[in-house]
mmCIF file of C-alpha atoms and ligand atoms in Angstrom:
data_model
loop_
_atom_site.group_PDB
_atom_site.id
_atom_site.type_symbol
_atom_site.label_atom_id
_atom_site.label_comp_id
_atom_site.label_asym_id
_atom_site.label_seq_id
_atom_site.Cartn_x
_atom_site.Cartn_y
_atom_site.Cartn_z
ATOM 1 C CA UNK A 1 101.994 93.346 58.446
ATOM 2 C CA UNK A 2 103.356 93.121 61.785
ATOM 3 C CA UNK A 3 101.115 91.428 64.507
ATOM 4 C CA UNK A 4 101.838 91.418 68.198
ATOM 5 C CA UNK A 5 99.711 88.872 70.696
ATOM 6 C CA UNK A 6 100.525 87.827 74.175
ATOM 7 C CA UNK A 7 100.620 84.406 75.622
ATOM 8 C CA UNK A 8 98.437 84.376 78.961
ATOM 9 C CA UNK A 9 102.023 82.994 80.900
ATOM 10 C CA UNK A 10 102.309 84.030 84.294
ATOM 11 C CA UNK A 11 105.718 82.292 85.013
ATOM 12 C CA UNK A 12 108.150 84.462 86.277
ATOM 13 C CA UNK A 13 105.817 87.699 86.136
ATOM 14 C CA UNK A 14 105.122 89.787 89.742
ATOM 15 C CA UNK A 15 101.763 90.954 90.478
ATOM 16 C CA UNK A 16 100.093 93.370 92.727
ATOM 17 C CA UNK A 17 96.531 92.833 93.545
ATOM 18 C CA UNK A 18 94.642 96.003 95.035
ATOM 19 C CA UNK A 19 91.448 94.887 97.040
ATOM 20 C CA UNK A 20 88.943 96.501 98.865
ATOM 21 C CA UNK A 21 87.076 95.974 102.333
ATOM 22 C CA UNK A 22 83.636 97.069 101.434
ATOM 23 C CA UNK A 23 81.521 94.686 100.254
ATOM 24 C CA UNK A 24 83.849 92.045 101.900
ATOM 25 C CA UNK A 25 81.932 88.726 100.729
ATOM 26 C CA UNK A 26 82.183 90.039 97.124
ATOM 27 C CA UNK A 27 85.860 91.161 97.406
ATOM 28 C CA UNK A 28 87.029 87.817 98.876
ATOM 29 C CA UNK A 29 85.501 85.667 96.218
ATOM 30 C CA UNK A 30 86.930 88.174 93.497
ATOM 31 C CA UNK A 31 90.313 87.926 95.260
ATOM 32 C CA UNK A 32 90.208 83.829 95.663
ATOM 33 C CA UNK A 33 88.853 84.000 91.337
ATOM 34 C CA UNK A 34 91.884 86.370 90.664
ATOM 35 C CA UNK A 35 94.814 84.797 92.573
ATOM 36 C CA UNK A 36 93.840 80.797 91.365
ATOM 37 C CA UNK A 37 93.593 82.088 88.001
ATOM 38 C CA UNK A 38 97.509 83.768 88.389
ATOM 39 C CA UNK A 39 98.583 80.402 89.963
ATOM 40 C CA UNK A 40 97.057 78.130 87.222
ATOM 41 C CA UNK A 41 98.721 80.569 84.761
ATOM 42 C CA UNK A 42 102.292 80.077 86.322
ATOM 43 C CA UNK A 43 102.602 82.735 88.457
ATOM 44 C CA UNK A 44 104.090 81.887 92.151
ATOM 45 C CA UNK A 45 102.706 82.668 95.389
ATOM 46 C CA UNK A 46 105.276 84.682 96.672
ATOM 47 C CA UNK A 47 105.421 86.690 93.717
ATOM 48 C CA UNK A 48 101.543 87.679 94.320
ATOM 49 C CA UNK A 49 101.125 90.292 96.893
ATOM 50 C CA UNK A 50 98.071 91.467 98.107
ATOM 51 C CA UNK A 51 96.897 94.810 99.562
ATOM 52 C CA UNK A 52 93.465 95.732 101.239
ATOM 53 C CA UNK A 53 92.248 99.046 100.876
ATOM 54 C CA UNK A 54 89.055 100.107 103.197
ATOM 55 C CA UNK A 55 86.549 100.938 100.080
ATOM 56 C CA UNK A 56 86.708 101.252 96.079
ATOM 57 C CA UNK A 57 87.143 105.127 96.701
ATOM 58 C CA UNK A 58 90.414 103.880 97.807
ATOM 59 C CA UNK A 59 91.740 101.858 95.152
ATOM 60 C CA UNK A 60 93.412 104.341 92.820
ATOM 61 C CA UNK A 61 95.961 105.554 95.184
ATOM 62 C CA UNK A 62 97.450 101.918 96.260
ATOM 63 C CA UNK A 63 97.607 101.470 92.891
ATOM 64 C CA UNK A 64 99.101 104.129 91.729
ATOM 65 C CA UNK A 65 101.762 103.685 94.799
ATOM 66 C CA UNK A 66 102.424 100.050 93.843
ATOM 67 C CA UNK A 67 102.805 101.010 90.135
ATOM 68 C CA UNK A 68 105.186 103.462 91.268
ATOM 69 C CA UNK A 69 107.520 101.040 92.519
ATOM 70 C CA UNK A 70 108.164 99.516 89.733
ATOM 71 C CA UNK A 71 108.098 96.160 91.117
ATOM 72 C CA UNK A 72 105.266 94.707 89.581
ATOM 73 C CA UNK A 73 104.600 93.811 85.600
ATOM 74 C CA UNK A 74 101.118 94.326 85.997
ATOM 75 C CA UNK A 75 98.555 95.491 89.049
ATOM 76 C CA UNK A 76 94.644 94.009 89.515
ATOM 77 C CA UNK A 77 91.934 95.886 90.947
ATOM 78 C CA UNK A 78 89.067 94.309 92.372
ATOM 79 C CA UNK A 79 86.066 95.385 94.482
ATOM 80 C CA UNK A 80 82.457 96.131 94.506
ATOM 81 C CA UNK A 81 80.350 99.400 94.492
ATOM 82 C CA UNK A 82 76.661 98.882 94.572
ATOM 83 C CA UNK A 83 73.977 101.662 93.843
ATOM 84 C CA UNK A 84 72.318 102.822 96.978
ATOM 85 C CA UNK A 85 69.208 104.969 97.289
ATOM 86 C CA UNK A 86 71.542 108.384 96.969
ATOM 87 C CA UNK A 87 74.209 109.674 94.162
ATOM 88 C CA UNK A 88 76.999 108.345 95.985
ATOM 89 C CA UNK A 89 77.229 105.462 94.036
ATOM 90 C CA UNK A 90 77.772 107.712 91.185
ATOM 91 C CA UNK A 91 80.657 109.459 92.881
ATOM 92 C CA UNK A 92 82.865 106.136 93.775
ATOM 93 C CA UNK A 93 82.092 104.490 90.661
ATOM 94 C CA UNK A 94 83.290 108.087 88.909
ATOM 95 C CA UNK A 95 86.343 108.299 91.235
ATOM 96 C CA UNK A 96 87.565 104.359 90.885
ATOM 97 C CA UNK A 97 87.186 104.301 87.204
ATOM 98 C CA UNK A 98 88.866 107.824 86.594
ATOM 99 C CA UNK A 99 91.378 106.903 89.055
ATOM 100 C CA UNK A 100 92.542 103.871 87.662
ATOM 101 C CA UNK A 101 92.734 104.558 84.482
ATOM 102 C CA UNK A 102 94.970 107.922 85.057
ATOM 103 C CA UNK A 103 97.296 105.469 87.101
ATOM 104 C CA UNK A 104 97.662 103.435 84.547
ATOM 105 C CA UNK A 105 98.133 106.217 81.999
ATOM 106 C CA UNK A 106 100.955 108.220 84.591
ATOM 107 C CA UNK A 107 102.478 105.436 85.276
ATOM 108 C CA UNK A 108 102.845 102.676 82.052
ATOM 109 C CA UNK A 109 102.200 99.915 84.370
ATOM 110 C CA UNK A 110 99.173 97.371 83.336
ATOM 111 C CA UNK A 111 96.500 98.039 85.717
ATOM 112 C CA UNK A 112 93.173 95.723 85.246
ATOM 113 C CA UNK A 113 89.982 96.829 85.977
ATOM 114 C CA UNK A 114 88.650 94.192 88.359
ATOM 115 C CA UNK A 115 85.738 96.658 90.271
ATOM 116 C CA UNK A 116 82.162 95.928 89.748
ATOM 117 C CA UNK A 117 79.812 98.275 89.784
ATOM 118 C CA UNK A 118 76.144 97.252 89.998
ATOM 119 C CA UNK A 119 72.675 97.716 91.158
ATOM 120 C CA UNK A 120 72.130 95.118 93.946
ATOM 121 C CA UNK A 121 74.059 92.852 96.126
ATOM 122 C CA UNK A 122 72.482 89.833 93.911
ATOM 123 C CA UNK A 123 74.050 90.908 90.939
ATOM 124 C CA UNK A 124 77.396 91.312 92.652
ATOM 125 C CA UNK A 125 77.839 87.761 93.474
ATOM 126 C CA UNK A 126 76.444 86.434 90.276
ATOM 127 C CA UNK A 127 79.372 88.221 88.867
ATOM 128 C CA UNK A 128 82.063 87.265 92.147
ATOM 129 C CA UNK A 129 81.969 83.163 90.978
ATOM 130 C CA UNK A 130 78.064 83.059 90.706
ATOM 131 C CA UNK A 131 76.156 82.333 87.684
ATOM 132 C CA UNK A 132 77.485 85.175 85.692
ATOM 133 C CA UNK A 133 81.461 84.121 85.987
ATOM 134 C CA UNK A 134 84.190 85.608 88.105
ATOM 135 C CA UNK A 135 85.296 89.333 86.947
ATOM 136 C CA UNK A 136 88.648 88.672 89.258
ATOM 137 C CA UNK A 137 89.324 85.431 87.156
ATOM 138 C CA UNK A 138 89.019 87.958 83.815
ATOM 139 C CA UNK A 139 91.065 90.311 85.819
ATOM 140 C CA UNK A 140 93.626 88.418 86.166
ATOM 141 C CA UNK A 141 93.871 87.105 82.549
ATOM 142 C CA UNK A 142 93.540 90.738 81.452
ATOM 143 C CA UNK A 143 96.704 91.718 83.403
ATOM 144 C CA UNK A 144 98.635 88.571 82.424
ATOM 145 C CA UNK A 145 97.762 89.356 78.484
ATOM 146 C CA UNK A 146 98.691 92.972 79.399
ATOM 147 C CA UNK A 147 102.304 92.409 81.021
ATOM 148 C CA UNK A 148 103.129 90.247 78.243
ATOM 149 C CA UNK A 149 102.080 92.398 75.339
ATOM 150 C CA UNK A 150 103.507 95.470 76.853
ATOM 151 C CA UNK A 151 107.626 94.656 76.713
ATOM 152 C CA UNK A 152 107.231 94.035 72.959
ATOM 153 C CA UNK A 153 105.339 96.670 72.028
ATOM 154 C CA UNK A 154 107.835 99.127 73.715
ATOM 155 C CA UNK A 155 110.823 97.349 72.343
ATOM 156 C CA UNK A 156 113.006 99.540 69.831
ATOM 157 C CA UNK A 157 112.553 98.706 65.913
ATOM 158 C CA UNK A 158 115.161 96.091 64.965
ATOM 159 C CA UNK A 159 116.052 95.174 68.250
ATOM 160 C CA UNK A 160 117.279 91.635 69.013
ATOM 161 C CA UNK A 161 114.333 90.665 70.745
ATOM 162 C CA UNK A 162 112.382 92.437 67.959
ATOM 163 C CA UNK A 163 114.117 90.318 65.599
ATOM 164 C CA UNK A 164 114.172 87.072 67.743
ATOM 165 C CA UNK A 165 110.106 85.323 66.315
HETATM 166 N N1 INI B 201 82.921 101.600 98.731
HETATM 167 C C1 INI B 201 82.856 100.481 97.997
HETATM 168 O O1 INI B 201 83.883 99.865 97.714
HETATM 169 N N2 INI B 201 81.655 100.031 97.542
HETATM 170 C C2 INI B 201 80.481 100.670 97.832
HETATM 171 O O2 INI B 201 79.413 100.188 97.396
HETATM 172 C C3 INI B 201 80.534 101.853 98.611
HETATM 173 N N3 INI B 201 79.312 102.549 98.952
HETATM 174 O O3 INI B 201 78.233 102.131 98.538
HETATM 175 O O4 INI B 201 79.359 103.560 99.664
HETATM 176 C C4 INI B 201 81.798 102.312 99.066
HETATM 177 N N4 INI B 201 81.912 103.424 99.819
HETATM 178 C C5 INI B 201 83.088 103.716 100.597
HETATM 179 C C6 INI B 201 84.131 104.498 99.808
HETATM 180 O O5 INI B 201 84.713 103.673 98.802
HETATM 181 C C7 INI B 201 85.246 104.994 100.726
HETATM 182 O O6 INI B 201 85.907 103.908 101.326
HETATM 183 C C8 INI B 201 84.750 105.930 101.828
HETATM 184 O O7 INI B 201 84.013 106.991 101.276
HETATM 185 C C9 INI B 201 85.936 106.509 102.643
HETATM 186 O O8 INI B 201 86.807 107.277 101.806
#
């Protein structure tokens, strides 16, 4: 049986992180969770770079634009859509989710899923580095796992790095 795992190792690994404006107290504290938790895995400053997107409807396309560049081993995704009185809520949450996972899909890059989507402000925070964790800090260690698992799983059969334990 052959089993592949991932180290969570940042060193030497570029990331993109996609962000967005609404919601701004949420998003920062989700960006601040994401980016220590790249730094404490070994990942350096300059090789984080950051882009701010007006709302969550927004996030699939920088994504998808980063991905395309090829520059990054792995993209996070990170904001906050909160239910309203109306079905709008439905729509974002709809377009972010569908959107970022057919970027992903199109374009082979890891893309983490970093967007909360809840029923109140409260809940929001508890999630942003309240009493309910930080989903930018799992985020983060979802794209580090990702970026490392990815490169071996693609690698031909019998390959030297295939071969190398
Ligand atoms: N964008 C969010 O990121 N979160 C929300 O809760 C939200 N609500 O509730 O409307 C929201 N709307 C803006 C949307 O993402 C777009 O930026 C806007 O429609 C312009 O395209």
């Amino acid at each position: 049986m052959k089993t592949w795992s991932a180290p969570r190792d940042a060193q030497g690994l570029r990331f993109a992180v996609v962000v967005s404006r609404f919601n701004h107290l949420v998003s920062v504290r989700l960006l601040e969770g994401c980016v220590r938790e790249l730094e404490t895995r070994g990942a350096a400053s300059d090789d984080i770079h950051v882009a701010w997107v007006p709302g969550a409807f927004e996030i699939p396309l920088a994504a998808r634009a980063l991905a395309a560049t090829r520059r990054y081993d792995g993209i996070v995704t990170l904001g906050s859509v909160i239910r309203g009185g109306t079905p709008h809520f439905e729509y974002v949450c709809r377009a972010v989710t569908d959107g970022v996972r057919e970027a992903m899909r199109d374009t082979g890059v890891p893309i983490a899923f970093g967007v909360l989507t809840t029923d109140d402000a409260e809940q929001a925070l508890a999630r942003a580095g309240g009493n309910d964790g930080n989903k930018g800090v799992d985020a983060a260690l979802a794209v580090v796992e990702m970026a490392r698992l990815l490169p071996g799983l693609t690698r031909p059969p019998g390959s030297a790095h295939e071969r190398t334990p």
